[in-house]
PDB file of C-alpha atoms in Angstrom:
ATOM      1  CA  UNK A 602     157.071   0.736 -70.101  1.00 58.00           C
ATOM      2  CA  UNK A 603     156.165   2.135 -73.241  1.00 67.00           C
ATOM      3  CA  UNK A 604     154.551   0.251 -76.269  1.00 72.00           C
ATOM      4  CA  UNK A 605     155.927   1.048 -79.646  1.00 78.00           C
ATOM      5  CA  UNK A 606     154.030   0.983 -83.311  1.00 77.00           C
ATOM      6  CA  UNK A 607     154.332  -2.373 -85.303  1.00 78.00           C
ATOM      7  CA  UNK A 608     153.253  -3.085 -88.612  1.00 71.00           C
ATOM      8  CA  UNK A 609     153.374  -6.108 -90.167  1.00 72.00           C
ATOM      9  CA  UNK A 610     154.013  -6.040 -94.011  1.00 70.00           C
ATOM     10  CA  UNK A 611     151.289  -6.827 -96.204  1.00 74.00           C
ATOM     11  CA  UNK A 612     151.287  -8.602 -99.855  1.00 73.00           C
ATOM     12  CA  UNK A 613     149.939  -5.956-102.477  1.00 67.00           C
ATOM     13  CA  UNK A 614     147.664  -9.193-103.776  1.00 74.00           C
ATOM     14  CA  UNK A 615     145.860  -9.980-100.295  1.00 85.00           C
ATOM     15  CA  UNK A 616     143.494  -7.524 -98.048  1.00 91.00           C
ATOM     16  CA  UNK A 617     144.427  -9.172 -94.890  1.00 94.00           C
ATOM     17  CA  UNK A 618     147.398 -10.817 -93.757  1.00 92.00           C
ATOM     18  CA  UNK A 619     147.669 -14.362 -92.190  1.00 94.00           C
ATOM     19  CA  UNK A 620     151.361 -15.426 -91.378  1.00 91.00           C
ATOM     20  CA  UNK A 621     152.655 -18.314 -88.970  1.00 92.00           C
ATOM     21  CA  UNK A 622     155.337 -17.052 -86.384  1.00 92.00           C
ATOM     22  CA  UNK A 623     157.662 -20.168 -85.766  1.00 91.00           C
ATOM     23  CA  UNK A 624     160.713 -19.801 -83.861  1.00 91.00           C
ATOM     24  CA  UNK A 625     162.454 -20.402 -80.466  1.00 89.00           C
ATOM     25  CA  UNK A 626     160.190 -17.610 -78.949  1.00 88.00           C
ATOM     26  CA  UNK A 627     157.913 -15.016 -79.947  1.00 89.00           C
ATOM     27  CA  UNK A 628     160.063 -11.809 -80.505  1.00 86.00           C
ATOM     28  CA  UNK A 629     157.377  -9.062 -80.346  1.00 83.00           C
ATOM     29  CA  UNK A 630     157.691  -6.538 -77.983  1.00 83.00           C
ATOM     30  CA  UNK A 631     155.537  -4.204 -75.776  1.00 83.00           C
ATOM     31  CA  UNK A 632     153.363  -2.991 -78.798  1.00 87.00           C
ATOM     32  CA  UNK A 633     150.144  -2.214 -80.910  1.00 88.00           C
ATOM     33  CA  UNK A 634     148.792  -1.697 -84.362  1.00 91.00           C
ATOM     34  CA  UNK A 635     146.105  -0.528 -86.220  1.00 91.00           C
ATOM     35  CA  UNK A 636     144.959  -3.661 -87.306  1.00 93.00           C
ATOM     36  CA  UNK A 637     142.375  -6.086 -85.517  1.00 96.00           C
ATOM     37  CA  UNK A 638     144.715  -9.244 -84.452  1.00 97.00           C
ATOM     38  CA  UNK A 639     143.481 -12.528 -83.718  1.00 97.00           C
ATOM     39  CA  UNK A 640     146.702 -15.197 -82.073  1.00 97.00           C
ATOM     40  CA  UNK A 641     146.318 -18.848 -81.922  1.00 97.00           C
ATOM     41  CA  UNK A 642     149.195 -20.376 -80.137  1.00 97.00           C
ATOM     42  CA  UNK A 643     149.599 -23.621 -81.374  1.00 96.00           C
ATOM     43  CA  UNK A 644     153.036 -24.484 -79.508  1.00 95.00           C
ATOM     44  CA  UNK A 645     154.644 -22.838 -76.389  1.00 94.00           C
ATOM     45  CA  UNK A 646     153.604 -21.716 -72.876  1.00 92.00           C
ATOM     46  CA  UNK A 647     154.409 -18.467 -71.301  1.00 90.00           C
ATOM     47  CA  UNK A 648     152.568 -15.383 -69.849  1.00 86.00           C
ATOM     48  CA  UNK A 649     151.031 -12.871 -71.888  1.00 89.00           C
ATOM     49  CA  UNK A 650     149.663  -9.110 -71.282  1.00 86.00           C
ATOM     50  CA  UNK A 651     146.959  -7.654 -73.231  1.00 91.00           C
ATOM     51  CA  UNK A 652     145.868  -3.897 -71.823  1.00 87.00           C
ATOM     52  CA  UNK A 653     146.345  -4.163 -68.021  1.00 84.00           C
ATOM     53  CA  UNK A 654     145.698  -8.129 -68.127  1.00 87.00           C
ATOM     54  CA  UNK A 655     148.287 -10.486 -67.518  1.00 82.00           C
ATOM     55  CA  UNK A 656     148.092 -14.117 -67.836  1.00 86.00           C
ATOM     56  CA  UNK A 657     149.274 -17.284 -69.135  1.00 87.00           C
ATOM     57  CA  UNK A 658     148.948 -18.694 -72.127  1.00 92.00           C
ATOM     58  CA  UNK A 659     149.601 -22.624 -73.523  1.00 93.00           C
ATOM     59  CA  UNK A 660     148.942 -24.270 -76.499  1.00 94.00           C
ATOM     60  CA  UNK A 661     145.481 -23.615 -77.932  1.00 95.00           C
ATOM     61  CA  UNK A 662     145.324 -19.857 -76.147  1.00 96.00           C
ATOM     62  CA  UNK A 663     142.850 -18.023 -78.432  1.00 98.00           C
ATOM     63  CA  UNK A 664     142.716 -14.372 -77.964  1.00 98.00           C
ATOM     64  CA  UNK A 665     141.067 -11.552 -80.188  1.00 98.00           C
ATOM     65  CA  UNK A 666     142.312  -7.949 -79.805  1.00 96.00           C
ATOM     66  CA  UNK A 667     140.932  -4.534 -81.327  1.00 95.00           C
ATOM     67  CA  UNK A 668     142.993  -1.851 -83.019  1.00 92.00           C
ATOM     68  CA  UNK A 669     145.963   0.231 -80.787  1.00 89.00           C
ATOM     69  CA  UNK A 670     145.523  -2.094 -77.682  1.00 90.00           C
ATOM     70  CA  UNK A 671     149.223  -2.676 -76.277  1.00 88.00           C
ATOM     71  CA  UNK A 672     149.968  -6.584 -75.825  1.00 90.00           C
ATOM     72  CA  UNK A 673     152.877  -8.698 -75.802  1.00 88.00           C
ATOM     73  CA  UNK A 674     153.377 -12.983 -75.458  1.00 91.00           C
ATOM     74  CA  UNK A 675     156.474 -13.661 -73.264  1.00 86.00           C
ATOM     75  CA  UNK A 676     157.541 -16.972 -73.658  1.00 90.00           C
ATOM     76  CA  UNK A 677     158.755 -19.130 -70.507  1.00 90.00           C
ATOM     77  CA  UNK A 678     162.246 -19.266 -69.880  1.00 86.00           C
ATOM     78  CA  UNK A 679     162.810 -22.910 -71.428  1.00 89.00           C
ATOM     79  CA  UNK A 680     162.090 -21.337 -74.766  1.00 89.00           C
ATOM     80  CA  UNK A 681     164.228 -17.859 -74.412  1.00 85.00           C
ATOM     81  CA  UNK A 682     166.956 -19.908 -73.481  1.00 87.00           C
ATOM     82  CA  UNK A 683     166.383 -22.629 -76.325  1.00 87.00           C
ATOM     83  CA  UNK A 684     166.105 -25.264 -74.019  1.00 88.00           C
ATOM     84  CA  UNK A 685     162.290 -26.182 -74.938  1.00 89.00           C
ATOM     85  CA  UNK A 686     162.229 -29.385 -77.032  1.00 88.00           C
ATOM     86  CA  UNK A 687     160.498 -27.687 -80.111  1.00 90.00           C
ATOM     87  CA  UNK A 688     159.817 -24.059 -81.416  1.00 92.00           C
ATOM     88  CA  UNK A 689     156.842 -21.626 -80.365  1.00 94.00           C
ATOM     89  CA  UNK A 690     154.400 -21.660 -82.642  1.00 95.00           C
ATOM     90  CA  UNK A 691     151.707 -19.260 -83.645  1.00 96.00           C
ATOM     91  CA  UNK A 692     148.991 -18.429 -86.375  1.00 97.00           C
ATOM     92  CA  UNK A 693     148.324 -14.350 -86.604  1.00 96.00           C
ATOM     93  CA  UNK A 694     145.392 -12.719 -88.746  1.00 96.00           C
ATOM     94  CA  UNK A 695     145.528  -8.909 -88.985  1.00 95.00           C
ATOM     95  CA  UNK A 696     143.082  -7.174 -90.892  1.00 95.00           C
ATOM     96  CA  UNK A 697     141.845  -3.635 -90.606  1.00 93.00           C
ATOM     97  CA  UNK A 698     138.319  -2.140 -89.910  1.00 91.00           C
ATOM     98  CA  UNK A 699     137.638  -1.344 -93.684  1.00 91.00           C
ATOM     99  CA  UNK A 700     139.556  -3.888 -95.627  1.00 93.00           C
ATOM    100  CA  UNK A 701     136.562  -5.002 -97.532  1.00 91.00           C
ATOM    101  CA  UNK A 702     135.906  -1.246 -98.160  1.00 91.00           C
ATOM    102  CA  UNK A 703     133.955   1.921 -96.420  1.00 89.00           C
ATOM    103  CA  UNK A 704     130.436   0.165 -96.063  1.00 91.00           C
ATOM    104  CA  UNK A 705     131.481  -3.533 -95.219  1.00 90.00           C
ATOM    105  CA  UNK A 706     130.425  -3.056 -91.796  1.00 90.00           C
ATOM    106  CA  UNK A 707     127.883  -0.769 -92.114  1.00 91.00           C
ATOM    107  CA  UNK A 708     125.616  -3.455 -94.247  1.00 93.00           C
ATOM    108  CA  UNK A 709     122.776  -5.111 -91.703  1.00 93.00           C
ATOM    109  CA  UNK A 710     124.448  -8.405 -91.821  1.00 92.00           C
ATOM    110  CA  UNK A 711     127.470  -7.162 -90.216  1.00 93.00           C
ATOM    111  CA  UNK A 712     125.447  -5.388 -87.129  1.00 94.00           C
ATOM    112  CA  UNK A 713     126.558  -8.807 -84.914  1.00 95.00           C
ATOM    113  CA  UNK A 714     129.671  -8.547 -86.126  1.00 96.00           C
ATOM    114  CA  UNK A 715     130.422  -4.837 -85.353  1.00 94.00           C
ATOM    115  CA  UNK A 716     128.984  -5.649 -81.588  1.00 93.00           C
ATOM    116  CA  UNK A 717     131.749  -7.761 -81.194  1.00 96.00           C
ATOM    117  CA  UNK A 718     134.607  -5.894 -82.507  1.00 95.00           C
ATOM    118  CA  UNK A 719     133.203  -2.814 -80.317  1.00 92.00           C
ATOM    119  CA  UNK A 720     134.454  -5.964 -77.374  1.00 93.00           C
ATOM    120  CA  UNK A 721     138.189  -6.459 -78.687  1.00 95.00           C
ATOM    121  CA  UNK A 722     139.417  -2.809 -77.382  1.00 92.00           C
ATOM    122  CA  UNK A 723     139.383  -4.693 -74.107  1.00 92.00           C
ATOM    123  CA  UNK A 724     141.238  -7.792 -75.416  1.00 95.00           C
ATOM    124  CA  UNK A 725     139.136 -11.129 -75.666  1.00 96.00           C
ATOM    125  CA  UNK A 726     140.019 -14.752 -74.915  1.00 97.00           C
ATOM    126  CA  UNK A 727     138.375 -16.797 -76.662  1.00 97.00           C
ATOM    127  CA  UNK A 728     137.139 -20.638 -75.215  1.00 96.00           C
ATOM    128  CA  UNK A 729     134.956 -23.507 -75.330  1.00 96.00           C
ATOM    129  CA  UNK A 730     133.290 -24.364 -78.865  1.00 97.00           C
ATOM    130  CA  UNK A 731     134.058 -20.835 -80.394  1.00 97.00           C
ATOM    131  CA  UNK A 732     138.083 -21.471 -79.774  1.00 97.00           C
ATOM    132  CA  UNK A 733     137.828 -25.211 -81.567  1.00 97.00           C
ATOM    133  CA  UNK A 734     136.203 -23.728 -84.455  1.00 97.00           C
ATOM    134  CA  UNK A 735     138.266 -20.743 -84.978  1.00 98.00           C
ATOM    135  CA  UNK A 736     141.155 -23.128 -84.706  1.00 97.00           C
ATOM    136  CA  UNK A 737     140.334 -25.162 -86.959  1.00 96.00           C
ATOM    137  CA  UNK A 738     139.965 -22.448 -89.316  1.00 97.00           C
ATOM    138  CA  UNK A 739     143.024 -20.661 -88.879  1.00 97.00           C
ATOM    139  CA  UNK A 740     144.911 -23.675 -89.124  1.00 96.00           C
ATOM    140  CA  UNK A 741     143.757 -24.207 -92.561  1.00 95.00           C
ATOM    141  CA  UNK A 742     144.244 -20.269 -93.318  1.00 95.00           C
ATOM    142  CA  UNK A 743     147.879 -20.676 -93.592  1.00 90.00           C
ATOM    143  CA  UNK A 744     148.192 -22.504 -97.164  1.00 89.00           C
ATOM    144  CA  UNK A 745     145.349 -20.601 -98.526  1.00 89.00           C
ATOM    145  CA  UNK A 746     145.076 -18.248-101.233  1.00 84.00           C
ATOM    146  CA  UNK A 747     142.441 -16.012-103.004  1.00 88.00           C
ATOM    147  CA  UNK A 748     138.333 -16.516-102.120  1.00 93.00           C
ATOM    148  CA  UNK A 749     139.356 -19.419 -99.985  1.00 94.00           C
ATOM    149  CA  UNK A 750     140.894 -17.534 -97.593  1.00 93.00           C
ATOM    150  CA  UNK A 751     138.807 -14.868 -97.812  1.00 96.00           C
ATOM    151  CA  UNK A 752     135.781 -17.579 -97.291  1.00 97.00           C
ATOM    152  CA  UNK A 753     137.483 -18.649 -94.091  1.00 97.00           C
ATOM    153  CA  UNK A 754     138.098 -15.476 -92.495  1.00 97.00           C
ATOM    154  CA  UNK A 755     134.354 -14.482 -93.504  1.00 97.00           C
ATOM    155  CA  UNK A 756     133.297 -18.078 -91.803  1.00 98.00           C
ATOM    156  CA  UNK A 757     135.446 -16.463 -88.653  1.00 98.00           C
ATOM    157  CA  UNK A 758     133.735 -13.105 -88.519  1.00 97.00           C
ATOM    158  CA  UNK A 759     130.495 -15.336 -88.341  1.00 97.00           C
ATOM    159  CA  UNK A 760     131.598 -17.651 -85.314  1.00 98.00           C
ATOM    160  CA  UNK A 761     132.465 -14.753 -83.639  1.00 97.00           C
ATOM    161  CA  UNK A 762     129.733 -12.784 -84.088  1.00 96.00           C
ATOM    162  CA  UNK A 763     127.306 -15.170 -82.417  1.00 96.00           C
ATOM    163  CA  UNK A 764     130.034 -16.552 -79.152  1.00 96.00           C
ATOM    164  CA  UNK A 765     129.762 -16.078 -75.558  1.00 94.00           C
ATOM    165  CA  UNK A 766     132.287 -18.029 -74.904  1.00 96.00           C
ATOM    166  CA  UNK A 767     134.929 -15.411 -73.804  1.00 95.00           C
ATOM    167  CA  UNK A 768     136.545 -13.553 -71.518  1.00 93.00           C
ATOM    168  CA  UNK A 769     137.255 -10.074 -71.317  1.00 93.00           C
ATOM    169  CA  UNK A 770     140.502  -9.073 -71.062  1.00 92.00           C
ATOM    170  CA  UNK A 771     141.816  -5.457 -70.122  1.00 90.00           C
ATOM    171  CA  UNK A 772     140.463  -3.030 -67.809  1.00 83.00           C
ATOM    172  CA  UNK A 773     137.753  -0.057 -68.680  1.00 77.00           C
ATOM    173  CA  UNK A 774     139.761   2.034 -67.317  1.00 66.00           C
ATOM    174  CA  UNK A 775     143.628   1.703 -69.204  1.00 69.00           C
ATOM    175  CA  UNK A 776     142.252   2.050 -72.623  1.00 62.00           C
ATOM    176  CA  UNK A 777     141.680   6.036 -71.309  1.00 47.00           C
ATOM    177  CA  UNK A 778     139.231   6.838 -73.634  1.00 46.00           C
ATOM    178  CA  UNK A 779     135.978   7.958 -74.081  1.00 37.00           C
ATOM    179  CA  UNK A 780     132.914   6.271 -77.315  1.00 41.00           C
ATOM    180  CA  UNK A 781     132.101   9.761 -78.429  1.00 39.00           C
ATOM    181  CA  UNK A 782     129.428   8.246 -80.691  1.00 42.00           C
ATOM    182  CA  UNK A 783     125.695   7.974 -78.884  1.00 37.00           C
ATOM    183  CA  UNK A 784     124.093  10.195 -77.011  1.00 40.00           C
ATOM    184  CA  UNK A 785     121.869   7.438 -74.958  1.00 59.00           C
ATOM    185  CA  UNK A 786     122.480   7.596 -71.081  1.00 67.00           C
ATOM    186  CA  UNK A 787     125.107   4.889 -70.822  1.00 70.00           C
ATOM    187  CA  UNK A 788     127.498   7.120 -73.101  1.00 68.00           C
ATOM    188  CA  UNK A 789     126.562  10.247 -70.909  1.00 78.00           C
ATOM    189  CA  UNK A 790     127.456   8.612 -67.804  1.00 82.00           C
ATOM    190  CA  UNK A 791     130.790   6.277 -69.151  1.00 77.00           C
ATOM    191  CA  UNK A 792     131.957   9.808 -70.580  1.00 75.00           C
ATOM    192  CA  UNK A 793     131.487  11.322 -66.618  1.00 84.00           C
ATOM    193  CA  UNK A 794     133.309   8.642 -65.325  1.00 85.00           C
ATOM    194  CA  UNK A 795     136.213   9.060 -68.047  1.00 79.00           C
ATOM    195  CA  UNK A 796     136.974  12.432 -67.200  1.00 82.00           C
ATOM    196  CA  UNK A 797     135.877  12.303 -63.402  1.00 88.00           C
ATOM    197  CA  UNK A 798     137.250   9.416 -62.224  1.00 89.00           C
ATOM    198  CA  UNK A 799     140.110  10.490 -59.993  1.00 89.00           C
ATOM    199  CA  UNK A 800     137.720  12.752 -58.039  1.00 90.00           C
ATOM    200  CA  UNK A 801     134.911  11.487 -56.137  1.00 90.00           C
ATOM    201  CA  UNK A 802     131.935  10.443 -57.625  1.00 92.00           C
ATOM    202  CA  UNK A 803     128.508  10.105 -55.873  1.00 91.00           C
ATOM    203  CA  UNK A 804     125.818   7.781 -56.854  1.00 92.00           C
ATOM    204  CA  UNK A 805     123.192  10.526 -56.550  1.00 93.00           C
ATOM    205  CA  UNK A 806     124.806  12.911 -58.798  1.00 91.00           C
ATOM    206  CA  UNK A 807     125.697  10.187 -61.222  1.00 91.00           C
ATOM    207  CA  UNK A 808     121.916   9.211 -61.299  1.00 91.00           C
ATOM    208  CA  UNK A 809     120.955  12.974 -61.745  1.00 91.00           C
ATOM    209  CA  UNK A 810     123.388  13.215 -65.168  1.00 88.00           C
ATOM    210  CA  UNK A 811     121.150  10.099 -65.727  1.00 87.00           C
ATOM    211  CA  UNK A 812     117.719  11.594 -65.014  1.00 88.00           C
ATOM    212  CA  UNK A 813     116.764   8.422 -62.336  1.00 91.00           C
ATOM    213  CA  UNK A 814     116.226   7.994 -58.898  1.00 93.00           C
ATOM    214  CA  UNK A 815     119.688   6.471 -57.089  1.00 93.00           C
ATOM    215  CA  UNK A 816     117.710   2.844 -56.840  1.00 93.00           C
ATOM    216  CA  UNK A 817     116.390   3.073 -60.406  1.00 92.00           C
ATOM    217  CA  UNK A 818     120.094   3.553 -61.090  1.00 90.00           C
ATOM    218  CA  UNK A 819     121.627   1.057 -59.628  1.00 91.00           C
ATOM    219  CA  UNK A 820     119.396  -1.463 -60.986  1.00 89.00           C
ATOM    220  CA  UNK A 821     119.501   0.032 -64.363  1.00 85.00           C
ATOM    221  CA  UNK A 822     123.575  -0.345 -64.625  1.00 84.00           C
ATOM    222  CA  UNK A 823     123.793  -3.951 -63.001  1.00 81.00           C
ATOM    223  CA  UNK A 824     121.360  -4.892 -66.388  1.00 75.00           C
ATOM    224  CA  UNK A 825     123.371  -3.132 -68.251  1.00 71.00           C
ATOM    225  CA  UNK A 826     127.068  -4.088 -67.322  1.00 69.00           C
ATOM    226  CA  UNK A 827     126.285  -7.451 -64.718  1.00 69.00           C
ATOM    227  CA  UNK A 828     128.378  -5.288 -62.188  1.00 79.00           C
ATOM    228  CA  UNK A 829     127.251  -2.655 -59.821  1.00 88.00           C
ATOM    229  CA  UNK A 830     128.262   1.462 -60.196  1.00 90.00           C
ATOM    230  CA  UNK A 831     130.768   1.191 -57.834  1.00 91.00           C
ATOM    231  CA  UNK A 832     132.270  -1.638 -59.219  1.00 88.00           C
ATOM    232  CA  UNK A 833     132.401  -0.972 -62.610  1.00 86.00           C
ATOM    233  CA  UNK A 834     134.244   2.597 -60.986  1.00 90.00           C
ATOM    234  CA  UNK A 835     136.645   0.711 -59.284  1.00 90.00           C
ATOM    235  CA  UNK A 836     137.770  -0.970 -62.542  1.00 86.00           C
ATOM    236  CA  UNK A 837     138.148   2.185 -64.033  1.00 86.00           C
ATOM    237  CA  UNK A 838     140.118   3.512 -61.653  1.00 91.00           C
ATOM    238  CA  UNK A 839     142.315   0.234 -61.543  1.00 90.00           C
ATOM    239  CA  UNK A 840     142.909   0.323 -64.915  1.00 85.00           C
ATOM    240  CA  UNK A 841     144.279   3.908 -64.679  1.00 87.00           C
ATOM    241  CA  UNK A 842     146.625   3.179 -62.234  1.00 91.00           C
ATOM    242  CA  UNK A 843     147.690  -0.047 -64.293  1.00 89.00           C
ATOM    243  CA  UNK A 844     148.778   2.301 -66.997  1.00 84.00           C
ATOM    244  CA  UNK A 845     150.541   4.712 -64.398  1.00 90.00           C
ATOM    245  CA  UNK A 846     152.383   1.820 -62.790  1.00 90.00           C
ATOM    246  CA  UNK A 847     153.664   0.925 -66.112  1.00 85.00           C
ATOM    247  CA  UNK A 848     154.352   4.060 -67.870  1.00 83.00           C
ATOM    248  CA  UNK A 849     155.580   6.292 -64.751  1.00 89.00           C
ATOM    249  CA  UNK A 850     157.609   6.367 -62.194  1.00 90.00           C
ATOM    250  CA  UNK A 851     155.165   8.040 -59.545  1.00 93.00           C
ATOM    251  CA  UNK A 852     155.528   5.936 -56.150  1.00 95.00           C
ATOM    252  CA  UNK A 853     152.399   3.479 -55.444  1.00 95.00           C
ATOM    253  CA  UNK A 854     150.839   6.501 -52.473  1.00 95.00           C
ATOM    254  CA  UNK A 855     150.547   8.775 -55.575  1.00 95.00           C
ATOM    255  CA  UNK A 856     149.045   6.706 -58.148  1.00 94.00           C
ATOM    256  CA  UNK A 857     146.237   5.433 -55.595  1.00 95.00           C
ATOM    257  CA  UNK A 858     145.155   9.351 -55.165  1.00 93.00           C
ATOM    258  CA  UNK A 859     145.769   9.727 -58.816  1.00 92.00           C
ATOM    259  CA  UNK A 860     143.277   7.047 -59.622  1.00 92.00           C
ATOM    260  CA  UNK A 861     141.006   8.454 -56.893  1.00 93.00           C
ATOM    261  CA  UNK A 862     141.266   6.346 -54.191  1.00 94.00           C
ATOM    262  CA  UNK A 863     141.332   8.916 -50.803  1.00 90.00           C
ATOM    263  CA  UNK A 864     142.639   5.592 -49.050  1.00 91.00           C
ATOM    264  CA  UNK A 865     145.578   3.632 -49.603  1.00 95.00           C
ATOM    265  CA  UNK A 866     144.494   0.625 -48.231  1.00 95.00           C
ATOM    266  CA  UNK A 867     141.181   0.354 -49.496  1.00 94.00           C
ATOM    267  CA  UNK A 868     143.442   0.943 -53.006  1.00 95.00           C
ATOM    268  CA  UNK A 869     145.722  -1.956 -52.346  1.00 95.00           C
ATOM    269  CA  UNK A 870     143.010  -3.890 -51.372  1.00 94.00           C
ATOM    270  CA  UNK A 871     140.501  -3.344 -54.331  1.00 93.00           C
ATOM    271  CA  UNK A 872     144.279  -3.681 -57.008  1.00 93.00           C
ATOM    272  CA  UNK A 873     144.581  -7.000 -55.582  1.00 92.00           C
ATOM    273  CA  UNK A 874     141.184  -8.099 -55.899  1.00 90.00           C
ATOM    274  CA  UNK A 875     140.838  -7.214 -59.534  1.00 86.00           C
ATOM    275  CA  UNK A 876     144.536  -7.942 -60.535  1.00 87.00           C
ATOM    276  CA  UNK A 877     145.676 -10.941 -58.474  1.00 87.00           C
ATOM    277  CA  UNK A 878     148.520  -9.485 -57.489  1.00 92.00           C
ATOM    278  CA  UNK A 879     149.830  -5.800 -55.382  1.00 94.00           C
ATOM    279  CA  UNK A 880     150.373  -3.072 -57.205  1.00 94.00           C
ATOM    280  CA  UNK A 881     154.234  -3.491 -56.272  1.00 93.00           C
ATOM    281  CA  UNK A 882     153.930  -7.052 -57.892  1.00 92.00           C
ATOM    282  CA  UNK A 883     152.361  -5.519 -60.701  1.00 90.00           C
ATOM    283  CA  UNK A 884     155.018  -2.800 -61.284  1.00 90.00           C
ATOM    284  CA  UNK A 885     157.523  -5.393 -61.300  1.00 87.00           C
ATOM    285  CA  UNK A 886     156.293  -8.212 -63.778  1.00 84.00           C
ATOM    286  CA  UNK A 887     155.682  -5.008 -66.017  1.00 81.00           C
ATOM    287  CA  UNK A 888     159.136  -3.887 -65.638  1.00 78.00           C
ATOM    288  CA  UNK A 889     160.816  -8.000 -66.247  1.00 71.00           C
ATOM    289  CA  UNK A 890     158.673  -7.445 -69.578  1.00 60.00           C
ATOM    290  CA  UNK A 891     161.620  -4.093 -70.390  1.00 54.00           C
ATOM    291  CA  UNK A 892     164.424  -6.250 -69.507  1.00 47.00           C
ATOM    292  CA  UNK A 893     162.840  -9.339 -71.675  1.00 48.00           C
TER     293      UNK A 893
END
């Protein structure tokens, strides 16, 4: 399943766009943008699939996504076959990374701010007090004009700057792509693991390209990521064959040694741990979403 290039058109008087999307279901396909997106759902249920996530979503589903990541909100079937008892409803912000112009985010105020955007290339959903906030925000967006809006959205960017109230969406491993900014350790090594990870990958030599010892290592990463080495590889690799299960055809023994797994158990069994579901099962919810 490929995703295709939307863009949403914007009024020459406003930097940002804020629209509510109101009909019997939400029409978007497979797709991604430029822009940052934030969705609020206000009505509807349905399942939704952000990266290699896939969920469900209901009324009050927050979710905050960086630029180019794929995602798409299917709506259940009482709503594509207009037999829900009201329309799905939606409020969408888009804006892009220099809206405000060059040095926006580059100012000191903005350093909390540009931690959590570096987050939305993985999809976030948003809960708790941060999502009741931001709601009631966005809400209020919609029949806004001029420094009021702008005030709003600028009242968002600080909510969201501060939360820990969210969940990380999409795998490491299906955005396929490599921060080539930094040249600390943790860049060193995520760049290794980019471009190694269908071979095998030892913890000593990983902790050489580190300059540690292997326990100094390990310990070091789990601070750093709350996950161990071989976890965090193991989502990496999942998230590669996420993408391959959706965008090829190559049969599920193939993608497990194209992801580096040497073991096609130990790959079904690590898919279904991280995804919920098989990679078969996977395959085919992607493939519904080409037929929806």
């Amino acid at each position: 399943m490929k995703s295709i290039e939307v863009r949403l058109p914007q009024d020459f008087d406003k930097s940002f766009i804020v629209f509510k999307e109101e009909g019997l279901y939400f029409p978007c396909p497979w797709h991604y943008h430029p822009e940052y997106e934030l969705v609020l759902v206000l009505k509807s249920t349905g399942r939704r699939m952000v990266g290699d996530h896939i969920g469900y979503f209901q009324q009050g589903d927050l979710v905050c996504m960086g630029p180019y990541l794929p995602h798409v909100w299917v709506n259940d079937s009482a709503y594509m076959n207009g037999q829900a008892e009201g329309p799905a409803e939606a409020i969408v912000i888009h804006f892009q990374e220099h809206f405000l112009g060059e040095d926006f985010l580059n100012i000191p105020e903005m350093e909390p701010l540009k931690n959590f955007l570096k987050l939305t290339k993985r999809g976030l959903a948003l809960s708790g007090n941060t999502k009741e906030q931001v709601r009631a925000l966005m809400t209020g967006m919609v029949h806004m004009n001029g420094i009021q809006r702008l005030s709003s959205l600028l009242s968002i960017f600080d909510i969201l700057s501060k939360t820990r109230e969210y969940e990380l969406l999409a795998s490491p491993g299906y955005l396929d792509q490599v921060d080539p900014q930094g040249s600390d350790r943790l860049s060193k090594i995520k760049e290794y693991i980019f471009k190694n990870f269908d071979q095998e990958i030892t913890l000593p030599e990983v902790a050489a390209l580190a300059n540690m010892a292997v326990t100094t290592f390990c310990n070091f990463f789990k601070e750093q990521y709350r996950i161990t080495f071989v976890e965090y590889l193991n989502t990496v690799r999942i998230g590669h064959a996420c993408k391959l299960l959706s965008e090829t055809d190559m049969n599920i023994v193939e993608v497990a040694f194209g992801c580096g797994f040497n073991n096609l158990a130990n790959f079904n069994r690590q898919f279904k741990k991280h995804k919920k579901m098989t990679p078969s099962e996977f395959r085919k919810v992607v493939n519904m979403q080409d037929v929806a």
